[in-house]
Short mmCIF file of C-alpha atoms and ligand atoms in Angstrom, two decimals:
data_model
loop_
_atom_site.label_atom_id
_atom_site.label_comp_id
_atom_site.label_asym_id
_atom_site.label_seq_id
_atom_site.Cartn_x
_atom_site.Cartn_y
_atom_site.Cartn_z
CA MET A 1 144.11 140.88 125.17
CA ALA A 2 144.76 140.71 128.87
CA ASP A 3 141.44 139.40 130.11
CA ALA A 4 142.90 136.77 132.39
CA GLY A 5 140.98 136.79 135.65
CA THR A 6 138.76 139.75 134.72
CA LYS A 7 135.34 139.32 133.16
CA LYS A 8 134.93 141.20 129.94
CA THR A 9 132.69 144.23 130.42
CA THR A 10 129.33 143.65 128.86
CA HIS A 11 128.25 147.32 128.65
CA ALA A 12 128.09 148.77 125.17
CA ARG A 13 130.75 151.47 125.24
CA PRO A 14 130.20 154.82 123.54
CA LEU A 15 132.27 155.28 120.38
CA SER A 16 134.18 158.46 119.72
CA PRO A 17 134.94 159.87 116.26
CA HIS A 18 138.58 159.53 115.28
CA ILE A 19 140.88 162.45 116.15
CA GLY A 20 141.45 163.18 112.45
CA ILE A 21 137.97 164.64 111.89
CA TYR A 22 138.24 167.31 114.60
CA ARG A 23 139.10 170.93 113.82
CA GLN A 24 142.34 171.86 115.55
CA GLN A 25 141.50 173.39 118.93
CA ILE A 26 143.63 175.15 121.54
CA ASN A 27 142.86 172.41 124.04
CA MET A 28 144.28 169.65 121.84
CA VAL A 29 147.45 171.64 121.31
CA MET A 30 147.81 172.36 125.03
CA SER A 31 147.29 168.69 125.83
CA ILE A 32 150.13 167.50 123.63
CA VAL A 33 152.36 170.44 124.61
CA HIS A 34 151.94 169.46 128.27
CA ARG A 35 153.21 166.01 127.36
CA ILE A 36 156.07 167.36 125.21
CA THR A 37 157.19 169.80 127.92
CA GLY A 38 157.01 167.00 130.50
CA ALA A 39 159.28 164.86 128.30
CA ALA A 40 161.63 167.80 127.65
CA LEU A 41 161.92 168.47 131.38
CA TYR A 42 162.69 164.78 131.84
CA VAL A 43 165.75 165.16 129.62
CA GLY A 44 166.44 168.59 131.14
CA THR A 45 167.08 167.03 134.57
CA LEU A 46 170.43 165.99 133.07
CA LEU A 47 171.39 169.68 132.99
CA LEU A 48 170.62 170.07 136.69
CA ALA A 49 172.55 166.88 137.50
CA TRP A 50 175.47 168.09 135.38
CA TRP A 51 175.55 171.47 137.12
CA LEU A 52 175.38 170.01 140.64
CA ILE A 53 177.97 167.31 140.06
CA ALA A 54 180.29 169.88 138.46
CA ILE A 55 180.01 172.11 141.51
CA ALA A 56 180.82 169.10 143.70
CA GLN A 57 183.80 168.19 141.51
CA GLY A 58 185.41 171.61 141.62
CA ALA A 59 186.18 174.79 139.71
CA PRO A 60 187.52 173.24 136.46
CA SER A 61 184.34 171.17 135.97
CA LEU A 62 182.10 174.14 136.71
CA ASP A 63 184.10 176.31 134.30
CA LEU A 64 183.20 173.87 131.53
CA VAL A 65 179.49 174.02 132.41
CA ASN A 66 179.65 177.82 132.49
CA LEU A 67 181.47 177.89 129.16
CA VAL A 68 178.89 175.66 127.42
CA MET A 69 175.81 177.22 129.05
CA GLY A 70 177.20 180.72 128.59
CA HIS A 71 177.38 180.18 124.83
CA VAL A 72 174.43 181.31 122.71
CA VAL A 73 173.39 177.69 122.16
CA GLY A 74 173.48 177.02 125.90
CA LYS A 75 171.43 180.13 126.58
CA VAL A 76 168.82 179.14 124.01
CA VAL A 77 168.57 175.70 125.65
CA LEU A 78 168.23 177.29 129.09
CA PHE A 79 165.59 179.70 127.80
CA GLY A 80 163.67 176.75 126.33
CA PHE A 81 164.04 174.89 129.61
CA THR A 82 162.61 177.88 131.50
CA TRP A 83 159.65 178.11 129.17
CA ALA A 84 158.98 174.35 129.31
CA LEU A 85 159.09 174.45 133.11
CA ILE A 86 156.70 177.40 133.39
CA HIS A 87 154.36 176.12 130.68
CA HIS A 88 154.20 172.67 132.25
CA MET A 89 153.61 174.19 135.68
CA LEU A 90 150.71 176.31 134.41
CA GLY A 91 149.38 173.28 132.51
CA GLY A 92 149.57 171.30 135.75
CA LEU A 93 147.67 174.00 137.64
CA ARG A 94 145.03 173.80 134.89
CA HIS A 95 144.78 170.07 135.50
CA PHE A 96 144.28 170.75 139.22
CA ILE A 97 141.36 173.06 138.41
CA TRP A 98 139.80 170.31 136.29
CA ASP A 99 140.44 167.79 139.07
CA THR A 100 138.03 169.76 141.28
CA GLY A 101 135.37 169.27 138.60
CA ARG A 102 135.47 172.90 137.50
CA GLY A 103 136.34 174.57 134.20
CA PHE A 104 135.03 171.91 131.83
CA ASP A 105 132.68 174.10 129.77
CA ILE A 106 133.97 175.03 126.32
CA SER A 107 134.60 178.71 127.04
CA SER A 108 136.54 177.96 130.26
CA VAL A 109 138.57 175.30 128.48
CA ASN A 110 139.49 177.73 125.71
CA ARG A 111 140.22 180.54 128.16
CA LEU A 112 142.45 178.32 130.33
CA GLY A 113 144.29 177.12 127.22
CA TRP A 114 145.09 180.64 126.06
CA MET A 115 146.00 181.72 129.60
CA THR A 116 148.50 178.85 129.77
CA ILE A 117 150.26 179.69 126.51
CA ILE A 118 150.27 183.47 126.90
CA GLY A 119 151.04 183.29 130.62
CA SER A 120 153.98 180.94 130.05
CA ILE A 121 155.54 183.26 127.47
CA LEU A 122 155.08 186.38 129.60
CA ILE A 123 156.38 184.77 132.80
CA THR A 124 159.41 183.29 131.00
CA LEU A 125 160.29 186.67 129.51
CA ALA A 126 159.83 188.31 132.92
CA ILE A 127 162.13 185.78 134.62
CA TRP A 128 164.87 186.35 132.04
CA PHE A 129 164.47 190.09 132.18
CA VAL A 130 164.76 190.18 135.99
CA ALA A 131 167.69 187.72 136.03
CA LEU A 132 169.66 189.57 133.35
CA HIS A 133 168.81 192.93 134.88
CA ALA A 134 169.99 191.82 138.34
CA ARG A 135 173.32 190.83 136.79
CA GLY A 136 173.61 194.18 135.08
CA ALA A 137 173.49 192.51 131.68
CA ILE A 138 170.60 194.68 130.51
CA MET B 1 123.21 166.76 136.92
CA SER B 2 119.65 166.08 135.83
CA GLU B 3 118.43 162.52 135.61
CA LYS B 4 118.22 162.76 131.84
CA LEU B 5 121.91 163.65 131.45
CA ARG B 6 123.32 160.97 133.69
CA PRO B 7 124.97 158.55 131.31
CA THR B 8 124.49 155.36 133.31
CA SER B 9 120.80 155.82 134.03
CA SER B 10 119.56 156.25 130.50
CA PRO B 11 118.81 153.06 128.60
CA THR B 12 119.40 154.87 125.30
CA HIS B 13 122.93 155.93 126.22
CA ALA B 14 125.82 153.51 126.44
CA ALA B 15 127.48 153.58 129.86
CA ILE B 16 130.62 155.66 130.14
CA ARG B 17 131.47 154.89 133.73
CA THR B 18 133.26 151.81 134.91
CA PRO B 19 132.12 150.78 138.39
CA LEU B 20 134.77 151.65 140.99
CA ALA B 21 135.00 148.06 142.15
CA LYS B 22 136.29 147.11 138.72
CA VAL B 23 139.13 149.66 138.61
CA ARG B 24 140.57 149.18 142.09
CA GLY B 25 143.93 147.51 141.71
CA LEU B 26 143.70 147.46 137.91
CA GLY B 27 145.25 149.52 135.12
CA SER B 28 148.35 148.47 133.21
CA ALA B 29 150.46 148.39 136.37
CA LYS B 30 147.66 146.81 138.46
CA GLU B 31 147.74 149.75 140.83
CA GLY B 32 144.42 151.39 140.00
CA THR B 33 144.41 155.14 140.44
CA ASP B 34 147.56 155.21 142.57
CA HIS B 35 149.73 156.79 139.85
CA PHE B 36 147.08 159.37 139.01
CA TRP B 37 147.04 160.48 142.62
CA LYS B 38 150.83 160.50 143.05
CA GLN B 39 151.20 162.47 139.81
CA ARG B 40 149.01 165.14 141.41
CA LEU B 41 150.68 165.00 144.81
CA THR B 42 154.20 165.38 143.39
CA GLY B 43 152.94 167.93 140.85
CA LEU B 44 151.57 170.03 143.70
CA ALA B 45 154.86 169.79 145.60
CA ASN B 46 156.69 170.71 142.40
CA VAL B 47 154.99 174.12 142.20
CA PRO B 48 156.82 175.88 145.08
CA LEU B 49 159.93 173.77 144.49
CA THR B 50 160.02 174.79 140.81
CA ILE B 51 159.74 178.46 141.74
CA PHE B 52 162.67 177.89 144.10
CA LEU B 53 164.67 176.18 141.31
CA VAL B 54 164.02 179.03 138.89
CA TRP B 55 165.27 181.48 141.51
CA LEU B 56 168.36 179.34 142.23
CA ILE B 57 169.31 179.07 138.57
CA ALA B 58 168.53 182.70 137.79
CA ARG B 59 170.64 183.78 140.75
CA TYR B 60 173.58 181.36 140.59
CA ALA B 61 173.94 179.90 137.08
CA GLY B 62 177.18 181.10 135.53
CA THR B 63 178.66 182.44 138.77
CA ASP B 64 182.11 181.40 139.97
CA HIS B 65 182.74 178.18 141.87
CA ALA B 66 183.32 179.63 145.35
CA THR B 67 180.06 181.62 145.29
CA VAL B 68 177.77 178.85 144.05
CA LYS B 69 179.43 176.26 146.31
CA ALA B 70 178.91 178.44 149.37
CA ALA B 71 175.26 178.92 148.36
CA ILE B 72 174.45 175.23 147.91
CA GLN B 73 176.13 174.37 151.21
CA GLN B 74 173.51 176.37 153.10
CA PRO B 75 170.83 174.10 154.60
CA LEU B 76 168.03 176.42 153.48
CA ILE B 77 169.15 175.93 149.90
CA ALA B 78 170.30 172.31 150.13
CA ILE B 79 167.07 171.05 151.70
CA PRO B 80 164.60 172.49 149.16
CA LEU B 81 166.98 171.34 146.42
CA LEU B 82 166.89 167.78 147.76
CA LEU B 83 163.10 167.93 148.07
CA LEU B 84 162.86 169.18 144.49
CA VAL B 85 165.03 166.34 143.22
CA LEU B 86 163.01 163.68 145.04
CA SER B 87 159.57 165.05 144.14
CA GLY B 88 160.59 165.96 140.58
CA VAL B 89 162.19 162.63 139.80
CA TYR B 90 159.30 160.61 141.23
CA HIS B 91 156.87 162.76 139.23
CA MET B 92 158.79 162.46 135.98
CA ARG B 93 159.21 158.71 136.34
CA ILE B 94 155.50 157.95 136.70
CA GLY B 95 154.74 160.63 134.08
CA MET B 96 157.09 159.02 131.57
CA GLN B 97 155.60 155.62 132.44
CA VAL B 98 152.21 156.89 131.21
CA ILE B 99 153.80 158.10 127.98
CA ILE B 100 155.53 154.75 127.46
CA GLU B 101 152.34 152.81 128.14
CA ASP B 102 150.53 154.98 125.60
CA TYR B 103 153.00 154.60 122.75
CA VAL B 104 154.99 151.38 123.23
CA HIS B 105 152.77 148.42 122.57
CA SER B 106 155.02 145.40 122.18
CA GLU B 107 155.22 143.69 125.57
CA GLY B 108 158.98 143.14 125.45
CA ARG B 109 159.90 146.62 124.33
CA LYS B 110 157.52 148.11 126.88
CA LEU B 111 159.18 146.17 129.70
CA LEU B 112 162.59 147.34 128.52
CA THR B 113 161.68 151.04 128.21
CA LEU B 114 159.94 150.96 131.59
CA ALA B 115 163.11 149.51 133.12
CA LEU B 116 165.28 152.15 131.41
CA ASN B 117 162.88 154.81 132.69
CA THR B 118 163.39 153.61 136.25
CA PHE B 119 167.18 153.38 135.82
CA PHE B 120 167.32 156.92 134.42
CA ALA B 121 165.23 158.34 137.25
CA ILE B 122 167.31 156.65 139.94
CA ALA B 123 170.59 157.65 138.30
CA VAL B 124 169.56 161.32 138.03
CA ALA B 125 168.21 161.38 141.58
CA LEU B 126 171.28 159.74 143.07
CA THR B 127 173.68 161.99 141.17
CA CYS B 128 171.94 165.15 142.34
CA VAL B 129 171.50 163.97 145.92
CA PHE B 130 175.12 162.81 146.12
CA ALA B 131 176.40 166.14 144.80
CA VAL B 132 174.30 168.23 147.20
CA LEU B 133 175.19 166.09 150.23
CA LYS B 134 178.88 166.07 149.33
CA LEU B 135 178.84 169.86 149.13
CA SER B 136 176.84 170.18 152.34
CA PHE B 137 178.97 167.84 154.44
CA GLY B 138 182.14 169.10 152.80
CA VAL B 139 184.00 165.83 152.47
C1 LIG C 201 156.27 172.61 138.10
C2 LIG C 201 155.33 171.94 138.63
C3 LIG C 201 154.70 170.77 137.95
C4 LIG C 201 153.37 170.53 137.94
C5 LIG C 201 152.29 171.37 138.61
C6 LIG C 201 153.15 169.33 137.18
C7 LIG C 201 151.91 168.74 136.97
C8 LIG C 201 151.68 167.65 136.19
C9 LIG C 201 150.41 166.98 136.04
C10 LIG C 201 149.11 167.37 136.74
C11 LIG C 201 150.58 165.95 135.18
C12 LIG C 201 149.51 164.95 134.74
C13 LIG C 201 148.89 165.38 133.45
C14 LIG C 201 147.87 164.37 132.97
O1 LIG C 201 147.30 163.62 133.78
O2 LIG C 201 147.62 164.35 131.75
C15 LIG C 201 151.96 165.95 134.78
C16 LIG C 201 152.52 165.08 133.89
C17 LIG C 201 153.88 164.97 133.64
N1 LIG C 201 154.89 165.73 134.20
FE1 LIG C 201 154.62 167.29 135.43
N2 LIG C 201 154.34 168.84 136.72
C18 LIG C 201 155.33 169.69 137.18
C19 LIG C 201 156.69 169.55 136.98
C20 LIG C 201 157.29 168.56 136.22
C21 LIG C 201 158.72 168.37 136.08
C22 LIG C 201 159.80 169.22 136.77
C23 LIG C 201 158.90 167.28 135.24
C24 LIG C 201 160.14 166.61 134.74
C25 LIG C 201 161.30 166.63 135.33
C26 LIG C 201 157.59 166.81 134.85
C27 LIG C 201 157.35 165.75 134.00
C28 LIG C 201 156.10 165.27 133.68
C29 LIG C 201 155.86 164.19 132.76
C30 LIG C 201 156.90 163.39 131.99
C31 LIG C 201 154.45 164.01 132.73
C32 LIG C 201 153.66 163.02 131.89
C33 LIG C 201 153.03 163.74 130.74
C34 LIG C 201 151.89 163.00 130.11
O3 LIG C 201 151.40 161.99 130.65
O4 LIG C 201 151.44 163.43 129.04
N3 LIG C 201 156.63 167.60 135.48
N4 LIG C 201 152.62 167.00 135.41
#
């Protein structure tokens, strides 16, 4: 233990039941999904870096990016990236609400959780619909 | 909050709160609540910048080289893009640090992953910034 220099706290701390005994709740799922989307976006920055450096390198490099990302697999990855970005953003906004001390009662917590998941799916679909529509693809 | 509910004032409840004086300058990186605050600050900046990024990708991903190059050369696209890279990378680095501190417990491996986290963040940031500036200044 790293107690060098700091006095050990003498308060009796409250104990919490282990996570395993809780019924699965939307809030627990949203909490871990926020972390997973954060980590996915972390890796996803490589895609942005790849795109930008390819543009800087020239047409042949960008053609390769377009070829890979234009493939079904690339599109699925990009769709997932869009969803992760939107979900994490909504999750972040939810954290900001909590940071003001609001929204901690059970019903608000549940409502915010469902708004995050449903909102992220709807917004992601809307973005793809508008983008594909603007290109005349649908 | 009523007096009865306040956790620190009731002798029958164990205290939940740590006095502020004991958390200043502490935490696993000895920086107190600094990372918490910067996670929020960069997260807030990320909101408009993310909306901008979604627009940029939706508009220009998959288009030919001349078009996308001309777009990124414009200051009003290059500048928000640079801001996004800086805010996003700072945010993801301290965010990933929290994840590492939660799951990697051996002191040596923690030090190594934290170092790799920093290297990754700087490499991504520098690559993106270099590319945007090269396009903007056209050299
Ligand atoms: C779009 C706007 C964004 C907002 C509003 C936002 C907000 C937040 C907030 C408030 C947290 C702290 C959560 C907590 O304390 O538990 C967080 C964590 C995190 N964010 Fe973001 N973020 C955004 C974008 C991004 C982006 C673009 C990335 C990656 C490139 C990212 C990566 C992370 C990571 C890795 C964490 C740590 C997750 C954890 O500790 O569980 N975020 N974000």
